[in-house]
Coordinates of C-alpha atoms and ligand atoms in Angstrom, one line a residue:
M1 CA 1.7 -2.0 16.6
P2 CA 4.3 -4.2 14.9
T3 CA 7.4 -4.6 17.0
E4 CA 10.7 -3.1 15.9
Q5 CA 12.7 -5.3 13.4
A6 CA 16.1 -6.5 14.6
S7 CA 17.7 -5.2 11.4
S8 CA 16.4 -1.7 11.7
E9 CA 19.6 -0.2 12.9
Q10 CA 21.6 -1.4 9.9
V11 CA 19.5 0.2 7.2
S12 CA 18.7 3.7 6.3
F13 CA 15.1 4.2 7.5
I14 CA 13.0 7.3 7.1
A15 CA 10.3 8.3 9.6
W16 CA 7.5 10.7 8.4
L17 CA 5.7 12.6 11.1
P18 CA 2.5 14.3 9.8
D19 CA -0.3 15.6 11.9
L20 CA -2.6 12.7 10.9
I21 CA -2.2 9.3 9.1
Y22 CA -5.1 7.4 7.5
T23 CA -4.6 3.8 8.5
K24 CA -7.0 0.9 8.9
G25 CA -10.0 3.0 7.9
R26 CA -9.5 6.0 10.1
F27 CA -7.3 9.0 10.7
E28 CA -4.9 8.7 13.7
R29 CA -3.1 11.5 15.4
G30 CA 0.4 11.2 16.8
L31 CA 1.7 8.4 14.6
A32 CA 4.9 8.2 12.6
L33 CA 5.2 6.2 9.4
V34 CA 8.6 4.5 9.2
C35 CA 9.9 3.3 5.8
D36 CA 12.9 1.0 5.1
E37 CA 15.5 1.4 2.4
G38 CA 13.6 -0.9 0.1
G39 CA 10.6 1.5 0.0
R40 CA 8.4 -0.6 2.3
I41 CA 6.5 0.5 5.4
A42 CA 8.4 -1.0 8.3
R43 CA 6.0 0.1 11.0
L44 CA 3.6 2.7 12.3
V45 CA 4.6 3.8 15.8
S46 CA 4.0 6.6 18.2
A47 CA 5.6 9.8 17.1
T48 CA 6.9 10.4 20.6
E49 CA 9.6 7.7 19.8
F50 CA 11.3 10.4 17.7
D51 CA 11.3 13.2 20.4
E52 CA 14.9 12.2 21.0
A53 CA 16.5 12.1 17.6
T54 CA 19.6 10.1 18.7
K55 CA 17.5 7.0 19.3
F56 CA 16.7 6.6 15.6
A57 CA 19.3 5.6 13.1
G58 CA 17.5 7.1 10.1
E59 CA 16.1 10.4 8.9
V60 CA 13.1 12.1 10.6
V61 CA 10.9 14.2 8.4
R62 CA 8.2 16.3 10.1
L63 CA 5.3 17.1 7.8
K64 CA 3.7 20.0 9.5
N65 CA 0.0 20.6 9.0
R66 CA -0.3 17.6 6.8
A67 CA -2.5 14.5 6.7
L68 CA -1.0 11.5 5.1
L69 CA -3.1 9.0 3.0
P70 CA -2.4 5.9 1.0
G71 CA -1.6 6.7 -2.7
L72 CA -4.6 6.5 -5.1
V73 CA -4.7 3.7 -7.6
N74 CA -6.0 4.5 -11.1
A75 CA -7.1 1.2 -12.4
H76 CA -8.1 2.2 -15.9
S77 CA -6.2 4.7 -18.2
H78 CA -5.6 5.2 -21.9
A79 CA -2.8 7.7 -21.5
F80 CA -2.6 8.8 -25.2
Q81 CA -6.3 10.0 -25.0
R82 CA -5.0 13.0 -23.1
V83 CA -4.4 14.6 -26.5
I84 CA -8.1 14.9 -27.3
R85 CA -9.1 16.7 -24.1
G86 CA -11.2 19.7 -24.9
R87 CA -11.5 18.7 -28.6
T88 CA -14.7 16.6 -28.4
E89 CA -17.0 18.9 -26.5
R90 CA -18.8 20.2 -29.6
R91 CA -21.4 18.7 -31.9
T92 CA -19.8 17.0 -34.9
R93 CA -21.2 18.3 -38.2
S94 CA -21.7 14.9 -39.7
H95 CA -24.0 13.7 -36.9
S96 CA -27.3 15.2 -35.7
R97 CA -26.7 13.5 -32.3
D98 CA -23.3 12.9 -30.6
S99 CA -22.5 9.9 -28.6
F100 CA -19.7 7.6 -27.5
W101 CA -19.5 6.4 -31.1
T102 CA -19.0 9.9 -32.6
W103 CA -16.4 10.6 -29.8
R104 CA -14.6 7.5 -30.9
E105 CA -14.1 8.9 -34.4
M106 CA -12.1 11.8 -32.9
M107 CA -10.1 9.4 -30.7
Y108 CA -9.2 7.2 -33.7
S109 CA -8.0 10.3 -35.7
A110 CA -5.6 11.1 -32.9
A111 CA -4.5 7.4 -32.4
A112 CA -3.7 7.1 -36.0
R113 CA -1.1 9.9 -36.1
L114 CA 1.0 9.5 -32.9
T115 CA 4.7 8.6 -33.3
P116 CA 6.4 6.6 -30.6
E117 CA 7.8 9.8 -29.2
D118 CA 4.4 11.4 -29.2
V119 CA 3.0 8.4 -27.3
Y120 CA 5.7 9.0 -24.7
D121 CA 5.0 12.8 -24.5
A122 CA 1.3 12.3 -24.2
A123 CA 1.7 9.6 -21.5
R124 CA 4.1 11.7 -19.5
M125 CA 1.6 14.5 -19.5
A126 CA -1.2 12.2 -18.3
F127 CA 1.0 10.6 -15.7
L128 CA 2.3 13.9 -14.5
E129 CA -1.3 15.0 -13.8
M130 CA -1.9 11.7 -12.0
A131 CA 1.0 12.2 -9.7
L132 CA 0.0 15.8 -8.9
S133 CA -3.4 14.5 -7.9
G134 CA -2.1 11.8 -5.5
I135 CA -2.2 8.8 -7.8
T136 CA 0.8 6.5 -7.2
S137 CA -0.1 3.4 -9.4
V138 CA -1.9 3.1 -12.7
G139 CA -3.3 0.4 -14.8
E140 CA -2.6 1.3 -18.4
F141 CA -5.0 -0.4 -20.8
H142 CA -2.7 -0.1 -23.7
Y143 CA -3.9 -0.8 -27.3
L144 CA -1.6 1.1 -29.6
H145 CA 0.8 -1.5 -30.8
R146 CA 1.6 -1.0 -34.5
T147 CA 2.8 1.7 -36.9
P148 CA 0.1 3.9 -38.5
E149 CA 0.3 1.6 -41.5
G150 CA -0.6 -1.4 -39.4
V151 CA 2.9 -3.0 -39.4
A152 CA 4.6 -4.3 -36.3
Y153 CA 7.5 -2.2 -35.1
D154 CA 10.9 -4.1 -34.9
D155 CA 10.2 -4.3 -31.2
P156 CA 6.4 -5.2 -31.2
N157 CA 6.2 -3.7 -27.7
L158 CA 7.9 -0.4 -28.6
L159 CA 4.8 1.7 -27.8
A160 CA 4.0 -0.2 -24.6
K161 CA 7.6 0.5 -23.5
E162 CA 7.2 4.2 -24.4
V163 CA 4.3 4.3 -22.0
V164 CA 6.2 2.5 -19.3
R165 CA 9.2 4.8 -19.9
A166 CA 6.9 7.8 -19.2
A167 CA 5.6 6.2 -16.0
R168 CA 9.1 5.5 -14.8
E169 CA 10.1 9.1 -15.5
I170 CA 7.2 10.4 -13.5
G171 CA 7.8 7.8 -10.8
L172 CA 4.4 6.0 -10.9
R173 CA 3.9 2.2 -10.6
I174 CA 2.4 0.8 -13.7
A175 CA 0.5 -2.3 -14.7
L176 CA 0.9 -2.4 -18.5
L177 CA -2.4 -4.2 -19.4
R178 CA -1.5 -5.2 -22.9
V179 CA -4.6 -5.2 -25.1
A180 CA -5.7 -8.0 -27.4
Y181 CA -7.7 -6.5 -30.3
A182 CA -8.5 -8.8 -33.2
R183 CA -11.4 -7.4 -35.2
S184 CA -13.8 -4.5 -35.7
G185 CA -16.7 -6.6 -34.5
S186 CA -18.8 -9.6 -35.4
Q187 CA -19.8 -9.5 -39.1
V188 CA -18.2 -6.0 -39.3
A189 CA -15.8 -5.1 -42.1
P190 CA -12.2 -4.3 -41.0
D191 CA -11.8 -0.6 -40.1
A192 CA -8.4 0.8 -41.3
R193 CA -8.4 3.2 -38.3
Q194 CA -8.1 0.3 -35.9
S195 CA -5.0 -1.2 -37.8
R196 CA -2.6 0.0 -35.1
F197 CA -4.5 -2.0 -32.5
I198 CA -4.9 -5.3 -34.3
E199 CA -3.0 -8.5 -33.6
A200 CA -5.3 -11.0 -35.4
E201 CA -3.9 -14.2 -34.0
P202 CA -3.8 -15.1 -30.3
Q203 CA -0.3 -16.7 -30.7
T204 CA 1.1 -13.3 -31.9
F205 CA -0.5 -11.6 -29.0
L206 CA 0.8 -14.1 -26.4
K207 CA 4.3 -14.1 -27.9
H208 CA 4.4 -10.3 -27.5
V209 CA 3.1 -10.5 -24.0
A210 CA 5.8 -13.1 -23.1
Q211 CA 8.5 -10.8 -24.6
L212 CA 7.2 -7.8 -22.6
R213 CA 7.2 -9.8 -19.4
A214 CA 10.7 -11.1 -20.0
D215 CA 11.9 -7.5 -20.7
F216 CA 10.3 -6.2 -17.5
A217 CA 11.6 -9.0 -15.4
R218 CA 15.1 -8.2 -16.6
D219 CA 14.7 -4.5 -15.8
E220 CA 13.0 -5.1 -12.5
T221 CA 15.2 -7.7 -10.9
P222 CA 15.3 -6.6 -7.3
A223 CA 18.7 -5.9 -5.8
D224 CA 17.8 -7.9 -2.7
N225 CA 14.9 -9.4 -1.0
N226 CA 14.3 -6.3 0.9
S227 CA 13.2 -4.3 -2.2
A228 CA 9.6 -3.2 -2.5
E229 CA 7.3 -4.5 -5.2
A230 CA 7.9 -3.9 -8.9
L231 CA 7.4 -0.6 -10.5
A232 CA 6.2 -2.1 -13.8
W233 CA 4.5 -5.4 -14.6
V234 CA 2.2 -6.9 -17.2
G235 CA -1.4 -7.8 -17.4
I236 CA -3.6 -8.7 -20.3
A237 CA -6.6 -6.9 -21.6
P238 CA -8.9 -8.5 -24.2
H239 CA -10.4 -5.2 -25.4
S240 CA -14.0 -6.1 -25.5
I241 CA -16.3 -8.9 -26.6
R242 CA -16.8 -6.9 -29.8
A243 CA -13.0 -6.8 -30.6
V244 CA -12.0 -10.4 -29.6
P245 CA -13.6 -13.6 -30.9
L246 CA -14.5 -16.2 -28.3
D247 CA -11.8 -18.8 -29.2
Y248 CA -9.1 -16.1 -29.0
L249 CA -10.6 -14.9 -25.7
R250 CA -10.5 -18.5 -24.3
E251 CA -6.9 -19.0 -25.2
I252 CA -5.5 -15.8 -23.8
T253 CA -7.6 -16.0 -20.7
R254 CA -6.3 -19.5 -20.0
F255 CA -2.8 -18.2 -20.3
A256 CA -3.5 -15.3 -17.9
V257 CA -5.0 -17.6 -15.3
A258 CA -2.0 -19.9 -15.5
A259 CA 0.4 -17.0 -15.2
Q260 CA -1.7 -15.3 -12.5
L261 CA -1.9 -12.1 -14.5
P262 CA -4.5 -9.4 -13.9
T263 CA -7.1 -9.5 -16.8
H264 CA -9.1 -6.4 -17.7
M265 CA -11.8 -6.0 -20.3
H266 CA -14.3 -3.3 -21.3
I267 CA -17.7 -4.8 -20.5
A268 CA -21.2 -3.4 -21.2
E269 CA -20.1 0.3 -21.5
Q270 CA -22.8 0.9 -24.2
P271 CA -26.1 -0.8 -24.8
A272 CA -25.1 -1.4 -28.4
E273 CA -22.2 -3.6 -27.2
V274 CA -24.6 -5.7 -25.1
S275 CA -27.0 -6.2 -28.0
A276 CA -24.2 -7.1 -30.4
C277 CA -23.0 -9.8 -27.9
L278 CA -26.6 -11.1 -27.6
A279 CA -26.8 -11.3 -31.4
E280 CA -23.5 -13.1 -31.7
H281 CA -23.5 -15.3 -28.6
G282 CA -27.1 -15.3 -27.3
R283 CA -25.9 -14.1 -23.9
T284 CA -24.9 -10.8 -22.3
P285 CA -21.2 -10.2 -22.1
V286 CA -21.0 -11.1 -18.4
A287 CA -23.2 -14.2 -18.9
L288 CA -20.9 -15.3 -21.8
L289 CA -17.8 -14.9 -19.7
D290 CA -19.5 -16.6 -16.8
T291 CA -20.7 -19.7 -18.7
E292 CA -17.3 -19.9 -20.4
G293 CA -15.6 -19.9 -17.0
L294 CA -13.6 -16.8 -17.8
L295 CA -14.4 -14.7 -14.7
S296 CA -12.1 -14.9 -11.7
E297 CA -10.9 -12.8 -8.9
R298 CA -8.1 -11.5 -11.1
F299 CA -10.7 -10.3 -13.7
T300 CA -11.8 -6.7 -13.8
A301 CA -14.8 -5.7 -15.8
V302 CA -14.3 -2.1 -16.8
H303 CA -17.5 0.0 -16.8
A304 CA -20.0 -2.8 -16.3
I305 CA -22.8 -0.3 -16.6
H306 CA -25.6 -2.1 -18.5
L307 CA -25.9 -5.2 -16.3
T308 CA -28.8 -7.6 -15.6
P309 CA -29.3 -8.8 -12.0
E310 CA -28.0 -12.1 -13.1
D311 CA -24.8 -10.4 -14.4
V312 CA -24.3 -8.8 -11.0
T313 CA -24.7 -12.2 -9.3
A314 CA -22.2 -13.8 -11.7
L315 CA -19.6 -11.2 -11.0
A316 CA -20.1 -11.6 -7.3
H317 CA -19.8 -15.4 -7.4
A318 CA -16.6 -15.2 -9.4
R319 CA -15.1 -12.6 -7.0
A320 CA -14.5 -10.4 -10.1
I321 CA -13.9 -6.7 -9.7
V322 CA -15.7 -3.9 -11.5
C323 CA -13.7 -0.7 -12.5
A324 CA -16.0 2.3 -12.8
C325 CA -14.8 5.4 -14.6
P326 CA -17.5 7.9 -13.7
T327 CA -15.8 11.1 -15.0
T328 CA -15.5 9.5 -18.4
E329 CA -18.8 7.7 -18.3
R330 CA -20.6 11.1 -17.6
N331 CA -18.6 12.7 -20.4
L332 CA -19.3 10.0 -22.9
G333 CA -23.0 9.6 -22.0
D334 CA -22.4 5.9 -21.1
G335 CA -24.7 5.6 -18.2
I336 CA -24.4 4.9 -14.5
V337 CA -22.5 2.0 -12.9
P338 CA -25.1 0.3 -10.6
T339 CA -22.7 0.4 -7.7
D340 CA -25.5 0.0 -5.1
D341 CA -26.4 -3.4 -6.7
L342 CA -22.8 -4.4 -6.9
F343 CA -22.1 -3.5 -3.3
A344 CA -25.2 -5.3 -2.2
K345 CA -23.8 -8.5 -3.6
G346 CA -20.3 -7.9 -2.4
V347 CA -18.6 -7.0 -5.7
R348 CA -15.5 -4.9 -5.3
V349 CA -15.4 -1.6 -7.3
A350 CA -12.2 0.1 -8.4
L351 CA -11.9 3.4 -10.2
G352 CA -10.3 4.7 -13.4
T353 CA -9.8 8.0 -15.2
D354 CA -10.1 6.2 -18.5
S355 CA -10.3 8.9 -21.3
H356 CA -8.7 11.6 -19.1
T357 CA -11.3 14.3 -19.6
Q358 CA -10.4 14.9 -16.0
I359 CA -7.7 13.4 -13.9
D360 CA -8.9 13.5 -10.4
L361 CA -9.6 10.1 -8.9
L362 CA -11.4 11.6 -5.9
E363 CA -13.8 13.1 -8.3
D364 CA -14.4 9.6 -9.7
A365 CA -15.0 8.4 -6.1
R366 CA -17.6 11.0 -5.3
E367 CA -19.3 10.6 -8.7
L368 CA -19.9 7.0 -8.0
E369 CA -22.2 8.1 -5.3
Y370 CA -23.5 11.3 -6.9
H371 CA -24.7 9.6 -10.1
L372 CA -26.9 7.4 -8.0
R373 CA -28.2 10.3 -6.0
L374 CA -29.3 12.0 -9.2
Q375 CA -30.8 8.8 -10.5
K376 CA -32.7 7.8 -7.3
L377 CA -33.4 11.3 -5.8
E378 CA -31.8 10.1 -2.5
R379 CA -28.6 10.8 -0.6
N380 CA -25.9 8.6 0.9
V381 CA -27.0 5.7 -1.4
L382 CA -23.8 3.8 -1.0
A383 CA -23.5 4.2 2.8
P384 CA -23.0 0.7 4.2
D385 CA -26.0 -0.7 6.1
D386 CA -24.0 -2.2 8.9
N387 CA -21.9 0.9 9.8
D388 CA -23.3 4.3 10.8
A389 CA -19.9 5.8 11.6
P390 CA -19.6 9.4 10.2
A391 CA -16.9 8.4 7.7
A392 CA -18.4 5.1 6.7
L393 CA -19.6 6.2 3.2
A394 CA -16.4 8.2 2.6
A395 CA -14.2 5.3 3.7
R396 CA -16.1 3.0 1.3
L397 CA -15.5 5.4 -1.6
F398 CA -11.9 5.9 -0.6
D399 CA -11.3 2.2 -0.6
C400 CA -12.5 2.1 -4.2
A401 CA -9.8 4.6 -5.0
T402 CA -7.1 2.7 -3.2
I403 CA -7.4 -0.9 -1.9
E404 CA -9.8 -2.1 -4.6
G405 CA -7.8 -0.5 -7.4
A406 CA -4.6 -2.1 -6.1
Q407 CA -6.2 -5.5 -6.2
S408 CA -7.6 -4.9 -9.6
I409 CA -4.2 -4.1 -11.2
G410 CA -2.2 -6.6 -9.2
A411 CA -0.4 -4.0 -7.0
H412 CA -0.8 -6.4 -4.1
E413 CA 1.5 -4.4 -1.7
S414 CA -0.2 -1.0 -2.3
G415 CA -3.4 0.6 -1.3
E416 CA -3.1 0.7 2.5
L417 CA -0.7 2.3 5.0
V418 CA 0.2 -0.7 7.2
A419 CA 3.5 -2.5 7.9
G420 CA 4.8 -4.6 5.0
Q421 CA 3.1 -2.5 2.3
S422 CA 4.9 -0.3 -0.1
A423 CA 5.4 3.3 1.1
D424 CA 3.1 4.8 -1.5
F425 CA 1.3 7.8 -0.1
F426 CA 0.3 11.5 -0.6
T427 CA -0.3 14.3 1.8
V428 CA -2.9 17.0 2.0
D429 CA -2.4 20.5 3.4
L430 CA -4.9 20.8 6.3
D431 CA -5.1 24.5 5.7
D432 CA -6.1 24.2 2.0
S433 CA -9.3 26.2 1.5
S434 CA -11.2 23.1 0.3
I435 CA -10.8 21.1 3.5
A436 CA -9.7 23.6 6.2
G437 CA -11.6 23.3 9.4
A438 CA -12.5 19.6 9.2
S439 CA -12.3 17.7 12.4
I440 CA -10.5 14.3 12.6
D441 CA -13.9 12.6 12.2
D442 CA -15.0 14.5 9.1
L443 CA -11.7 15.0 7.4
L444 CA -12.1 11.9 5.2
A445 CA -15.5 13.0 4.0
S446 CA -14.2 16.5 3.4
I447 CA -11.4 15.0 1.2
V448 CA -13.6 12.5 -0.6
F449 CA -16.4 15.0 -1.3
S450 CA -14.7 18.4 -1.4
N451 CA -11.0 18.2 -1.9
A452 CA -9.4 20.4 -4.5
R453 CA -6.1 19.3 -6.1
T454 CA -4.4 22.4 -4.6
S455 CA -4.4 20.5 -1.2
I456 CA -2.1 17.8 -2.5
R457 CA 1.4 18.7 -1.6
E458 CA 3.7 15.7 -1.4
V459 CA 3.5 12.3 -3.2
F460 CA 5.8 9.3 -2.6
V461 CA 6.1 6.0 -4.4
G462 CA 8.0 3.2 -2.7
G463 CA 9.3 5.8 -0.2
K464 CA 10.7 8.0 -3.1
Q465 CA 9.4 11.5 -3.3
I466 CA 7.9 12.3 -6.7
V467 CA 5.9 15.5 -5.9
A468 CA 7.2 18.2 -3.5
E469 CA 5.1 21.2 -2.6
G470 CA 2.6 20.3 -5.3
Q471 CA 5.2 20.2 -8.1
H472 CA 7.0 17.5 -10.0
Q473 CA 10.6 18.3 -10.8
G474 CA 10.1 17.5 -14.5
Q475 CA 6.9 19.5 -14.8
G476 CA 8.1 22.5 -16.9
E477 CA 9.7 20.4 -19.6
I478 CA 6.9 17.8 -19.7
I479 CA 4.3 20.5 -20.2
E480 CA 6.4 22.3 -22.9
N481 CA 6.8 19.1 -24.8
F482 CA 3.2 18.3 -24.5
K483 CA 2.2 21.7 -25.8
A484 CA 4.5 21.2 -28.8
L485 CA 2.8 17.9 -29.5
Q486 CA -0.6 19.4 -29.4
R487 CA 0.4 22.1 -31.8
R488 CA 1.8 19.5 -34.2
L489 CA -1.3 17.3 -33.9
W490 CA -4.0 19.9 -34.2
Q491 CA -2.7 23.2 -35.8
Ligands
ZN501 ZN1 -11.4 2.3 -21.5

């Protein structure tokens, strides 16, 4: 246990005392989590320290019948796509067979019509649902930049800022992964429906990224050195090999490496994307990035479904991260992330809710395993070979939803409940019907494989409570505004 800090008596600390805390890969009974005024975890200590309240200068909060877990990190989101939920689950008349590509038509039709205020309302709705499901940080892969006519707004980051404003209102941490999108594809005519995404020159893109970083830095200047990590920061996201020519990709990646920014890119989601890359570059997307020296430990390959064994090895050598989005991938018919192969080579896997067909990162965690069970007709496919503890598989999947996600989006002080990290966490009600009766040894597997969102009762980001008794304080108004948006868009 870390020793008590000398300054602890001078600041307003809070100690949370739940029944169980998930720390260092296991649930512990009888611990208190102590947070300082800057929103960091100061220490985890025996709860018996708080039996005599006078000894502690701060506030003591007993969380009865609760288990406390690190906040979930959603590494891949397109918040505005929340508006097409439920509207793409029918066969389109113009196509005999639906696919990712026909779904995309519907997504474009929504993207073309949203005003800045609509973007804010849609994002608030998506982020509200994230908060209610225990997500405390999000990586927003943001590609709506321009007016519907394809003209830059007076502030070229207006829509990115609307998304960040929504995250701030909900209380989530956000990595705004600003998307570079230059073209429809190699040898493909420009598509007017993509005009809101396009910044054709890398210099334009980089100028806008620099402006956004400067604006965030101004807003986020910590009051003192004790403040926890930022609530909003910037990463870059070349959309895909299809959408970004190689020279452009080289230039913006060089910039991101120098500035140590997280870099995310859609990779090998669909076979057609891989074959287009082979046709243009003579290499798979991962092989192209590898031979160009563009993979790194700050690089996240989103989806990474249609990989060769050599691709997996290249990702492993570069220490790159894969972000799987299984609830979206099953919805879009994308395919199955080969997580068994990735784990075998030591590749870290984060998780994202992507298109927001469903916002439940624990469902993504279990789907990572379930998709492989269905494919291989086996069970416990992703269980580690070197650990036969009862919770080993669940812990591995839970790490994907927390630690690996935090690394992917650059939330370096989130993902674990240990001293020095941000106090980002959620609680589950141990009497919730979905997990009641679990022992301390099988609670994590109950949560990872069987949890219903009704169990999630409190959510905290940087020590600040954003969900109480399963509700966010802005919930009523946020939902009403979103319903009005949906009526405007679709009726
Ligand atoms: Zn995506």
